[in-house]
XYZ file of C-alpha atoms in Angstrom:
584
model
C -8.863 21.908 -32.560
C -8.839 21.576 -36.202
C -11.059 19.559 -38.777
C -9.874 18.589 -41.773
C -11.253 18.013 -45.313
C -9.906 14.756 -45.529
C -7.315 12.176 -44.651
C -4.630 13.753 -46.380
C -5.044 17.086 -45.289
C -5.033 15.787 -41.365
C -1.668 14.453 -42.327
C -0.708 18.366 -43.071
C -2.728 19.698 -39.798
C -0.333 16.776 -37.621
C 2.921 17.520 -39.405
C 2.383 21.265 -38.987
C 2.026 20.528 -34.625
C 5.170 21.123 -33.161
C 7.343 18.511 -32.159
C 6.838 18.132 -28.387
C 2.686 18.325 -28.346
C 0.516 15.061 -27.953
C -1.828 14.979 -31.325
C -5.428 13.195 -31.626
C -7.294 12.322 -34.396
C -10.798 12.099 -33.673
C -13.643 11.201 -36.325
C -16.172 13.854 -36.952
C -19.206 11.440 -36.477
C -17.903 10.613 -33.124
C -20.646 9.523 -31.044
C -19.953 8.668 -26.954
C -19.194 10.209 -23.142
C -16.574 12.782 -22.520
C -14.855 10.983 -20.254
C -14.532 8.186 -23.077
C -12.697 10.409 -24.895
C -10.606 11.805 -21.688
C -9.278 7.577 -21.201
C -8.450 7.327 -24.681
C -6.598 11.066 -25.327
C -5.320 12.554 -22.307
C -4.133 9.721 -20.558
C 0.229 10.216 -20.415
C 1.105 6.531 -19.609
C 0.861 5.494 -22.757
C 2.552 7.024 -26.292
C -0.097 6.035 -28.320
C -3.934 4.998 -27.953
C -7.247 4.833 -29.186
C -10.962 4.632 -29.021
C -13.516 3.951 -31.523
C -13.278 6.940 -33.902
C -10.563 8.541 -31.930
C -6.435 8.393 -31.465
C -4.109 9.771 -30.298
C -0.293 9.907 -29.820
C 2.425 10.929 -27.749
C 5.850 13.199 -28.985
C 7.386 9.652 -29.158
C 4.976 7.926 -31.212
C 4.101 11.779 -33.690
C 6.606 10.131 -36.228
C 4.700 6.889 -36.605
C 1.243 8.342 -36.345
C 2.279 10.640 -39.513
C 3.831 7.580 -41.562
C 0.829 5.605 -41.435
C -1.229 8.339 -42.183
C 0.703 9.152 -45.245
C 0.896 5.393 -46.162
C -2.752 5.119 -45.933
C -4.037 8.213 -47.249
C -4.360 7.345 -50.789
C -5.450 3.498 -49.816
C -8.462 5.507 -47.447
C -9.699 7.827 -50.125
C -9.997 4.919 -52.546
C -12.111 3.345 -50.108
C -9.772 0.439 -49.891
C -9.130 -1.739 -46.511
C -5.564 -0.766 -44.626
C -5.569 -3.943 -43.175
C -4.871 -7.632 -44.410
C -7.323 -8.317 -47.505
C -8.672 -11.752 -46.202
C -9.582 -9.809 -42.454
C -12.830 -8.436 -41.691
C -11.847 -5.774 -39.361
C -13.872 -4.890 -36.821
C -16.061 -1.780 -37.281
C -14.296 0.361 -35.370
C -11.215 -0.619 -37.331
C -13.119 0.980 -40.547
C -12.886 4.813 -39.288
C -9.822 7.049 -40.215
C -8.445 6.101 -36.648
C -8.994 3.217 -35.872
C -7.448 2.305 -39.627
C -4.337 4.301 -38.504
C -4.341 2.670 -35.437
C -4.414 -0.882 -37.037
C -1.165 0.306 -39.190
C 0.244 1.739 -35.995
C 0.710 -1.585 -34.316
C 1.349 -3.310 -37.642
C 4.627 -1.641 -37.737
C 5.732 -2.335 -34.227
C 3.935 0.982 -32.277
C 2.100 -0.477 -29.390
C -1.326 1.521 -29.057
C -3.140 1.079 -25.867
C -7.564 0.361 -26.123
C -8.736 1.377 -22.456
C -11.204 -0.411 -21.273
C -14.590 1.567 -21.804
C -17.308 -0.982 -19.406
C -20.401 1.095 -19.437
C -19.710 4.248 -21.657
C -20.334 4.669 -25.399
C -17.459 5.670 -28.136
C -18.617 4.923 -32.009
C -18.948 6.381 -34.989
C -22.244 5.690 -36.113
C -22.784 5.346 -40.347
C -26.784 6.484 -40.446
C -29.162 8.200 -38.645
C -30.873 5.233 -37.042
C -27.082 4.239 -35.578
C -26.491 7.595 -34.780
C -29.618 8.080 -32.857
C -29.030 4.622 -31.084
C -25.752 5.557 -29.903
C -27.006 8.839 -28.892
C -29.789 7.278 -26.422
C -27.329 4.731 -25.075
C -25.027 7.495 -24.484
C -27.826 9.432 -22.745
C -28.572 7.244 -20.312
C -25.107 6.220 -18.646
C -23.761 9.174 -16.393
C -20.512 9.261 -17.493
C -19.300 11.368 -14.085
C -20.628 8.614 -11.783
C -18.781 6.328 -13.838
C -15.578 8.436 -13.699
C -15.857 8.493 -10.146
C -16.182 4.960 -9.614
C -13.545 4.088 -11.849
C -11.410 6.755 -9.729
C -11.033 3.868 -7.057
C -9.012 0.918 -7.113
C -10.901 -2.533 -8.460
C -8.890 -4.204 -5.384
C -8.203 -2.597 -2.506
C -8.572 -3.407 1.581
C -11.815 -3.924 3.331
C -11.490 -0.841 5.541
C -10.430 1.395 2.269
C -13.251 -0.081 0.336
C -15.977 0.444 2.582
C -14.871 3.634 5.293
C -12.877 5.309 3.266
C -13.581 5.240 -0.600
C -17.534 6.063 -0.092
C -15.939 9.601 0.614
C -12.734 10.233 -0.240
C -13.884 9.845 -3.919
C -15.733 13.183 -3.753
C -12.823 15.219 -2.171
C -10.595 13.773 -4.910
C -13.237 15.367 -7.719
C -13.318 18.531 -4.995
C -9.622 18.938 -5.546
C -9.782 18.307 -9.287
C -12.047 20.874 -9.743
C -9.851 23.138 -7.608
C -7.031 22.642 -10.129
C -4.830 20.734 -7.509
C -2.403 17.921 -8.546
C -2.069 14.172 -7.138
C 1.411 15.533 -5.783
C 0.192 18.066 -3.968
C -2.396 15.788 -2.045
C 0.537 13.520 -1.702
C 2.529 15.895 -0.009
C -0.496 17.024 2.570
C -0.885 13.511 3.243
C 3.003 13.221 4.104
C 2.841 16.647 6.165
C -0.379 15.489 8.108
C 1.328 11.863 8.777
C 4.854 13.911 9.831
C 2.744 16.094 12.395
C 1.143 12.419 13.470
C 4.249 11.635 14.566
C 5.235 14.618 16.113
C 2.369 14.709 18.324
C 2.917 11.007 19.600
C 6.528 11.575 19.873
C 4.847 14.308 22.735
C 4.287 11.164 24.729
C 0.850 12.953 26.353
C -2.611 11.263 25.913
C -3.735 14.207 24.051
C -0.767 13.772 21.658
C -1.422 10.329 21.455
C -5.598 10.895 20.439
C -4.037 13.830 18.352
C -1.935 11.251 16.680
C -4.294 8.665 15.705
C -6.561 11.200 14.652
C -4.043 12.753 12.016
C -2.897 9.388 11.203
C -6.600 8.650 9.438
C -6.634 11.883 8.001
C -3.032 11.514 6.630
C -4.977 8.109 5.307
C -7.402 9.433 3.421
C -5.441 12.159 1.660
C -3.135 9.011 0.671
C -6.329 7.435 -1.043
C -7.634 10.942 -1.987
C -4.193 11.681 -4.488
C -4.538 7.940 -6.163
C -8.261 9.046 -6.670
C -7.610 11.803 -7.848
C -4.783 10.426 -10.397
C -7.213 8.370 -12.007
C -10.472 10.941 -12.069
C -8.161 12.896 -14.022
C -5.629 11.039 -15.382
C -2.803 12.654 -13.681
C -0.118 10.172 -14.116
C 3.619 11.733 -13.830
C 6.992 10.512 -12.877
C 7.235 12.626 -9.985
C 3.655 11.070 -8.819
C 5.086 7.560 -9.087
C 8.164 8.372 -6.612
C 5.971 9.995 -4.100
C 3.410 7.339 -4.346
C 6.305 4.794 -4.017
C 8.258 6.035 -1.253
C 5.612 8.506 0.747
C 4.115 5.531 2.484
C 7.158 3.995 3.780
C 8.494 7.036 4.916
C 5.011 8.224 6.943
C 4.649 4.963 8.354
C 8.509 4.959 9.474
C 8.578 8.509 10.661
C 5.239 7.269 12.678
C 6.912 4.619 14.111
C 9.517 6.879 15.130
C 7.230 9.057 16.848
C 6.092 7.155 19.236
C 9.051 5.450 20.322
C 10.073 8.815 21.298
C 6.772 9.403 22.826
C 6.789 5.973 24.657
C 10.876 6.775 25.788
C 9.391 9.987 27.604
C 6.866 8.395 29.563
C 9.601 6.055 30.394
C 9.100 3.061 28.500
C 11.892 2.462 25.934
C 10.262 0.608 22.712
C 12.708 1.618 20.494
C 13.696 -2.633 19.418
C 9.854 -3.134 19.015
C 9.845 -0.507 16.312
C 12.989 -1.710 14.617
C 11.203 -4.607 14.707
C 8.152 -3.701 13.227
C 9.677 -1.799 10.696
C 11.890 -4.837 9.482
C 9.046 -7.308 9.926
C 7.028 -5.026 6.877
C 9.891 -4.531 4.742
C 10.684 -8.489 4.844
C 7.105 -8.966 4.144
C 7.028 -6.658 0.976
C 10.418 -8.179 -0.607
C 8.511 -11.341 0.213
C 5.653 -10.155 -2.327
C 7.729 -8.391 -4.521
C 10.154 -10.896 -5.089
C 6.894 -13.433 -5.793
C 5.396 -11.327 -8.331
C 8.587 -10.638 -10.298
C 9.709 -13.923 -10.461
C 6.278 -15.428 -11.838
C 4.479 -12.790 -13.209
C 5.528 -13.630 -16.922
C 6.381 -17.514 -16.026
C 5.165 -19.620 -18.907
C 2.792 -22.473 -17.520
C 1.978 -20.138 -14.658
C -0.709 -22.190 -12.919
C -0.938 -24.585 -10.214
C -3.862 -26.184 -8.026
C -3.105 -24.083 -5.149
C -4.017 -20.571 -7.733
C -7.075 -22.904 -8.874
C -8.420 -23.014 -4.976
C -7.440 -19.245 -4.387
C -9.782 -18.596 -7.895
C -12.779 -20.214 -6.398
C -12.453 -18.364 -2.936
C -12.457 -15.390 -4.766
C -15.941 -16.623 -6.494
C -17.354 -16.819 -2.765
C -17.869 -12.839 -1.917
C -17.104 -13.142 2.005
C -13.901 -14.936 1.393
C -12.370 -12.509 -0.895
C -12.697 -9.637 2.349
C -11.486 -12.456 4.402
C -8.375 -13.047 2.764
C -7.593 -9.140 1.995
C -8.074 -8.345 5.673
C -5.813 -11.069 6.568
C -2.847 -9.645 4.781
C -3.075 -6.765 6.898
C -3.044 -3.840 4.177
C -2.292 -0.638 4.963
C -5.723 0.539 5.820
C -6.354 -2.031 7.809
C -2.514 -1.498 9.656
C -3.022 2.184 9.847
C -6.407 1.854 11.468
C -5.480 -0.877 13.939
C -2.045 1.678 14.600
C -4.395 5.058 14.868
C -7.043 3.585 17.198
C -4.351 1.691 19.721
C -2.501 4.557 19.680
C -5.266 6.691 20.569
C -6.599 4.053 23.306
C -3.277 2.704 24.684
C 0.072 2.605 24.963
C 3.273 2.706 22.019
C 4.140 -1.178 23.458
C 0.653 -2.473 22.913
C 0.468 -0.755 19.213
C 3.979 -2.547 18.424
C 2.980 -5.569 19.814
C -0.568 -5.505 17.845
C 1.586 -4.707 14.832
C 4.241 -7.532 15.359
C 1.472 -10.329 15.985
C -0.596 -9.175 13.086
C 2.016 -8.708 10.201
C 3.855 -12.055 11.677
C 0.441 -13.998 11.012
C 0.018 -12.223 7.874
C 3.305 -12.741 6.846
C 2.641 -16.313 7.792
C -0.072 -16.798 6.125
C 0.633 -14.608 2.370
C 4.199 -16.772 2.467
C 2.256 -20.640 2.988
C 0.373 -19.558 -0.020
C 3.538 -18.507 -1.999
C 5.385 -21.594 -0.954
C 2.581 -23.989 -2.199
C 2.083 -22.030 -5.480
C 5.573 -22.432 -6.299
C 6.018 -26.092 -5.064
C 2.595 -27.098 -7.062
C 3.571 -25.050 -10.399
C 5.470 -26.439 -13.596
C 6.642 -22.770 -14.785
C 9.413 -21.745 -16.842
C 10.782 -18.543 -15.837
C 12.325 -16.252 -17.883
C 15.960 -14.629 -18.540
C 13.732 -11.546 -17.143
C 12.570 -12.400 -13.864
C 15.544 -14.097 -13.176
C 17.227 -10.831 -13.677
C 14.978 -8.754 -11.201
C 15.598 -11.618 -8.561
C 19.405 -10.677 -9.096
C 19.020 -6.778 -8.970
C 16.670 -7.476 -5.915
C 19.339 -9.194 -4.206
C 21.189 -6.482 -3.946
C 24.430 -8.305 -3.848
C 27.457 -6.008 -3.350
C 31.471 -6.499 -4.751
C 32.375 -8.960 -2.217
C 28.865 -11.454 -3.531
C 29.677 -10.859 -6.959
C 33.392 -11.450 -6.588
C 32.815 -14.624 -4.946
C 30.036 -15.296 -7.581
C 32.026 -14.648 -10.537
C 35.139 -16.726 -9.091
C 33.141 -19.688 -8.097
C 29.570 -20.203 -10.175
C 30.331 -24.214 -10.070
C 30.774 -23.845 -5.806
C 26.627 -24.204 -5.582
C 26.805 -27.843 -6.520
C 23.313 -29.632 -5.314
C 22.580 -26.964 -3.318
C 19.804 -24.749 -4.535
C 20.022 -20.859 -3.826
C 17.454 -20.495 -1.750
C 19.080 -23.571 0.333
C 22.301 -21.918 0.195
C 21.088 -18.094 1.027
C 19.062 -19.614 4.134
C 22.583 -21.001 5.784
C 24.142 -18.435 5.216
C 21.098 -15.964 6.842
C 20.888 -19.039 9.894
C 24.617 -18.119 9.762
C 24.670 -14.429 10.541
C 21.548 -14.063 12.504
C 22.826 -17.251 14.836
C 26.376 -15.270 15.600
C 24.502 -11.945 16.205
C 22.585 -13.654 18.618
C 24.135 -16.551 20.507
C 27.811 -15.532 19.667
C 29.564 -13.226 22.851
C 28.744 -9.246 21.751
C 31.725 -7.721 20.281
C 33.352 -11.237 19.695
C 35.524 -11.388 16.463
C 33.775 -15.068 15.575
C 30.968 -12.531 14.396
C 33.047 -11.199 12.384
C 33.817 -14.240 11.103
C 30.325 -15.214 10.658
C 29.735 -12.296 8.382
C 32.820 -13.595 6.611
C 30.644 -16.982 6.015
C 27.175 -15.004 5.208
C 29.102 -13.249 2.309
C 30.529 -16.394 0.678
C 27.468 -18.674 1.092
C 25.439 -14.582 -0.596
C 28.330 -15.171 -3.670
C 27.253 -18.921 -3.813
C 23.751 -18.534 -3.584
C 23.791 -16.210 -6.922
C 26.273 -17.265 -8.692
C 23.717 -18.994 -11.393
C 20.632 -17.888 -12.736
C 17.871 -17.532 -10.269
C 15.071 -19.577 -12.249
C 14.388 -22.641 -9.673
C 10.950 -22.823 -8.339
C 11.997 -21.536 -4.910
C 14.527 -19.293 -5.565
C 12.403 -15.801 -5.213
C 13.269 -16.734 -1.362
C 17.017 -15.477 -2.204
C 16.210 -12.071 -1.770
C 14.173 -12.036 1.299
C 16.466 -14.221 3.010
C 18.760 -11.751 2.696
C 16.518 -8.809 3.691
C 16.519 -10.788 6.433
C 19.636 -11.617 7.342
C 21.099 -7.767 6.540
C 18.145 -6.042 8.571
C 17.829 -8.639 11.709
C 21.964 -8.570 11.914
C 21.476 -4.725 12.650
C 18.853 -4.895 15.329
C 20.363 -7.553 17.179
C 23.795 -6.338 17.260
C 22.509 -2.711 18.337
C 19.980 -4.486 20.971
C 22.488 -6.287 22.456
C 25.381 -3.576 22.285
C 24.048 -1.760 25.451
C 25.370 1.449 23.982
C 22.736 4.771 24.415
C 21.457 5.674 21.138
C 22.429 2.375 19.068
C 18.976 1.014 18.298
C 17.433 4.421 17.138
C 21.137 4.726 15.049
C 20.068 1.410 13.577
C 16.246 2.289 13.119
C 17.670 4.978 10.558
C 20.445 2.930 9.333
C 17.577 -0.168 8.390
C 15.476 3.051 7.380
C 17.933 4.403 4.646
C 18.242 0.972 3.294
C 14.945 0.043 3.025
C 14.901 3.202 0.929
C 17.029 2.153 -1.706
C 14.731 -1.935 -1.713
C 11.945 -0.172 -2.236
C 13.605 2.372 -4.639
C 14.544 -1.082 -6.483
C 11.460 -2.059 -6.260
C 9.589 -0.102 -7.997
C 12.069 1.143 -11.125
C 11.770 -2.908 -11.851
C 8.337 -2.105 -12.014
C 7.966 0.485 -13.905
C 10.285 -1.242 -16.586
C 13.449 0.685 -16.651
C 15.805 -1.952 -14.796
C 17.309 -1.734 -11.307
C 19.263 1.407 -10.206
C 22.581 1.605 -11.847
C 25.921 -0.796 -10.382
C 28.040 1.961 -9.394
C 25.473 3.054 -6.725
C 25.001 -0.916 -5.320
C 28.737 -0.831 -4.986
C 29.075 2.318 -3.284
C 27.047 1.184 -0.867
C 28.552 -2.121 -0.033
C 25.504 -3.949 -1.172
C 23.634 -6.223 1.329
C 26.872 -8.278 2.757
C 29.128 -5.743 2.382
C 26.927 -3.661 4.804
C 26.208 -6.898 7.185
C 29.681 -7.372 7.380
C 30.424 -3.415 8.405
C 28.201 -3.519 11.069
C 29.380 -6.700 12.828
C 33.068 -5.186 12.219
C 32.090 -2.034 14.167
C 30.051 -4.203 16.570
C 33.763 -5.775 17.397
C 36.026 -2.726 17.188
C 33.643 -0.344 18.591
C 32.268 -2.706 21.566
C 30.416 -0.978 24.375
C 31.381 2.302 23.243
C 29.450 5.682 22.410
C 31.472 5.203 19.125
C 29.526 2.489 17.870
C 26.185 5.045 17.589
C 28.053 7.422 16.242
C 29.213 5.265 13.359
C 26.125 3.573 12.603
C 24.561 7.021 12.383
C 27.052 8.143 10.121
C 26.702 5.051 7.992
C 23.175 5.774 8.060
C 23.716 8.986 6.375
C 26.088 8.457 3.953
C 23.823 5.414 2.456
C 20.727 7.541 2.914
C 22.651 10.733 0.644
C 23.858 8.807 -1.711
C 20.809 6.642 -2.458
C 18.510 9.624 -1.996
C 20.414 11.761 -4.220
C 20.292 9.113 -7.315
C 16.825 7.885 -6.919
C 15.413 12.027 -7.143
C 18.015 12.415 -10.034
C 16.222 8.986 -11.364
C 12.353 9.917 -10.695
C 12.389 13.375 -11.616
C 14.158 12.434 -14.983
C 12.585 11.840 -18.663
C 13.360 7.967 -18.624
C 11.558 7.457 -15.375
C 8.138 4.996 -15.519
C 4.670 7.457 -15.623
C 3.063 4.197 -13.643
C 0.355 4.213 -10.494
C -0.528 2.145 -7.798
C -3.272 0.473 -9.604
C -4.346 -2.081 -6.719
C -1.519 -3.978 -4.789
C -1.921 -4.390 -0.861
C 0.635 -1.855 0.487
């Protein structure tokens, strides 16, 4: 730390930083809470930010901070305003920062203004201001504040209320200890893996063991989020663990007690398939939702108006979030069956719950979107194409035939084509080429059903149609194939796939765009893969060949997409973002 004499000497202090450090610029008659000061400075999210009397930027934004500081110096010395001359600006706008930070976003430099609630951050101009701020600084505890801001504004019933009371105060516990959000991220993976390794024992002590470690594998997986935002931890590496650790605990989970249930002789392996496509459908359901209306223009509709008034009603707003069945709720229902029952029963509670939740979440969609006038944008119809996932033989059929659709809308044309290919897996003879020929029909009704923008009210349905159609296709074809092994071959196969949706996922999120072409070609994208499998189904019918090859499958599309997403998170251009609230 460093003060300077005056504006134009902080200009000399900054430019004399080397290149790669974050800078602040705080006001000397800073008044307010540490922790004020620790949302406005330290958090990495952002390149540039600011509190009253404080900024700060990142390497990225160091060359803009120092040109508006040397723009304004003189203007600041003179006393004169660095904004507009007919604005007032607000008093925080008057200090050396905030001045810089108004001239900041004036040339195009976005600059982030946390939201502060309860604490205090001014720069007071007397002694009767100063000792004002001072008393209402005094009497806000700015660590109970930290610590309730550590947990999410929205989050589950169950988390809220059993879990958060608590897992707040390890998450300061392991702060203070010096440990990372990553490396509570990773106990909570270990303690989930050793979860399933004691169902997969297939004992009743394994199974108590089980559900036991599942909770605590729980709260460690709130504890690192906590944690993240108590002290503003936010990395690319925490965003890929935070994005894929849950999917691949609650797989690996899955996994384990089909093994466990196989050894006390009770084969559930299709009910865990099940469950596992069931939640992935259900989260390309949301995704797809979001990202096609979350910047709509006109983006409201009676049925949002009635969902704003439950949420006025206190009761209803628990209501609704324990309908969804988040992943509190799921993993609590999953821990205590599994400790009290059997692996069926726990599939069978999961398969009723997330079909009535999925039921219910995709109603509510449907209305929105039938009762809303929105314009969607060049973007979102862009992340409804990347999540898609179409492969070469969609976009070849796309790109010869966009006219093809004709009064057909996509999600019209996507549906046949997923009645299509589900219908032959199931109804058609096992093995029978007119599968094969089904998946022939799937991939040119997928080419048809993109081959225009995807801006229509419904069509965020494209890409969970053919979630859908990809994931049901491979655990009816290995259900029915009789073959020893074929459904857990197909549980990874679905497994490695789901990887690289959710993977997709979340890079659209965190603004970068959808993982690169090559890699959605290499893999075969979702009807090139559809039609692989029902090709094997037919060439390798009723032999131990067709496990081997859907294992192998499942490997090659799990190293490839594995080794590009760690090259992706662990990179400079990948998204510094958090789990801020959604309903996993």
């Amino acid at each position: 730390m460093q003060t300077a004499a005056d504006a134009g000497d902080a200009a000399a202090l900054l430019a004399a930083v080397p290149a790669g450090r974050r800078v602040a610029l705080v006001d000397p008659r800073f008044v307010g809470h540490v922790h004020a000061l620790r949302l406005g400075l330290t958090d990495p999210r952002f390149a540039a930010a600011t509190v009253p009397g404080a900024l700060t930027a990142q390497p990225e934004a160091r060359g803009a901070l120092l040109r508006a500081l040397r723009r304004t110096t003189a203007a600041v010395g003179a006393g004169a305003p660095v904004v507009a001359p007919d604005t007032d600006p607000a008093p925080e706008d008057r200090t050396v920062p905030g001045r810089i930070a108004v001239a900041l976003e004036a040339e195009g430099t976005a600059v982030k203004r946390p939201e502060l609630g309860s604490l205090t951050a001014t720069v007071p101009t007397d002694a009767g201001a100063r000792a004002a701020a001072e008393s209402a600084r005094d009497e806000v505890d700015d660590e109970a504040v930290r610590l309730r801001s550590a947990v999410k504004a929205h989050d589950g019933f169950f988390t809220t209320f059993a879990i958060s009371p608590y897992s707040r105060y390890i998450a300061r516990w392991c702060a203070r200890r010096g440990l990372t959000p990553n490396q509570v991220t990773t106990a909570s993976l270990i303690t989930a893996l050793v979860a399933a390794g004691a169902a997969a024992t297939g004992t009743r002590g394994g199974y108590v063991a089980a559900g036991i470690l599942l909770l605590v594998s729980f709260v460690l997986d709130c504890t690192d989020g906590q944690l993240a935002r108590y002290s503003l931890q936010y990395s690319t590496m925490g965003a890929w663990l935070d994005a894929t650790f849950d999917r691949a605990k609650e797989y690996a989970y899955y996994a384990g007690l089909a093994i466990g249930a196989v050894r006390g002789g009770d084969d559930v392996w299709v009910l865990a398939l099940g469950a596992m496509v069931l939640q992935a459908c259900r989260h390309v359901v949301d995704f797809s939702f979001n990202e096609a209306n979350h910047d709509a223009v006109a983006n409201t509709s009676p049925t949002a108006a009635l969902s704003d008034k439950l949420d006025s009603v206190g009761w209803t707003v628990w209501a609704r979030r324990m309908i969804v069945l988040p992943i509190g709720e799921r993993w609590a229902m999953i821990a205590v069956l599994t400790a009290l029952t059997t692996p069926r029963i726990v599939f069978y509670a999961l398969l009723i719950g997330c079909s009535l939740a999925a039921c219910y979440t995709t109603a509510g969609r449907l209305l929105r979107s039938l009762t809303r006038r929105a314009s969607r944008t060049d973007r979102a119809a862009q992340a409804l194409a990347d999540l898609a996932d179409s492969g070469p033989l969609a976009q070849g059929v796309a790109a010869v035939a966009p006219g093809l659709r004709g009064a057909f809308t996509a999600p019209a044309v996507a549906l046949l084509g997923t009645l299509v290919m589900i219908g032959g897996a199931l109804f058609l003879p096992y093995g029978s080429w007119l599968t094969v020929a089904a998946a022939a029909v799937y991939v040119v009704l997928s080419g048809l059903a993109v081959a225009r923008p995807l801006k229509g009210a419904l069509d965020w349905l494209v890409p969970p149609f053919f979630r859908a159609a990809e994931y049901v296709t491979i655990l009816v074809l290995a259900a029915r194939s009789d073959v020893p092994h074929a459904v857990p071959a197909a549980f990874g196969l679905v497994a490695a796939v789901a990887y690289h949706h959710y993977d997709t996922v979340y890079r659209i999120r965190g603004g970068t765009g959808a993982p690169p072409q090559w890699l959605v070609r290499t893999i075969g994208g979702h009807e090139g893969r559809t039609a692989l499998v029902a090709v094997l189904a037919a060439v390798l019918t009723h032999a131990s060949g067709f496990t081997t090859a859907l294992t192998a499958l499942a490997v090659a599309v799990a190293l490839v997409v594995l080794v590009e997403s760690i090259r992706f998170w662990v990179s400079s251009s990948a998204p510094a973002v958090h789990d801020e609230g959604e309903l996993a």
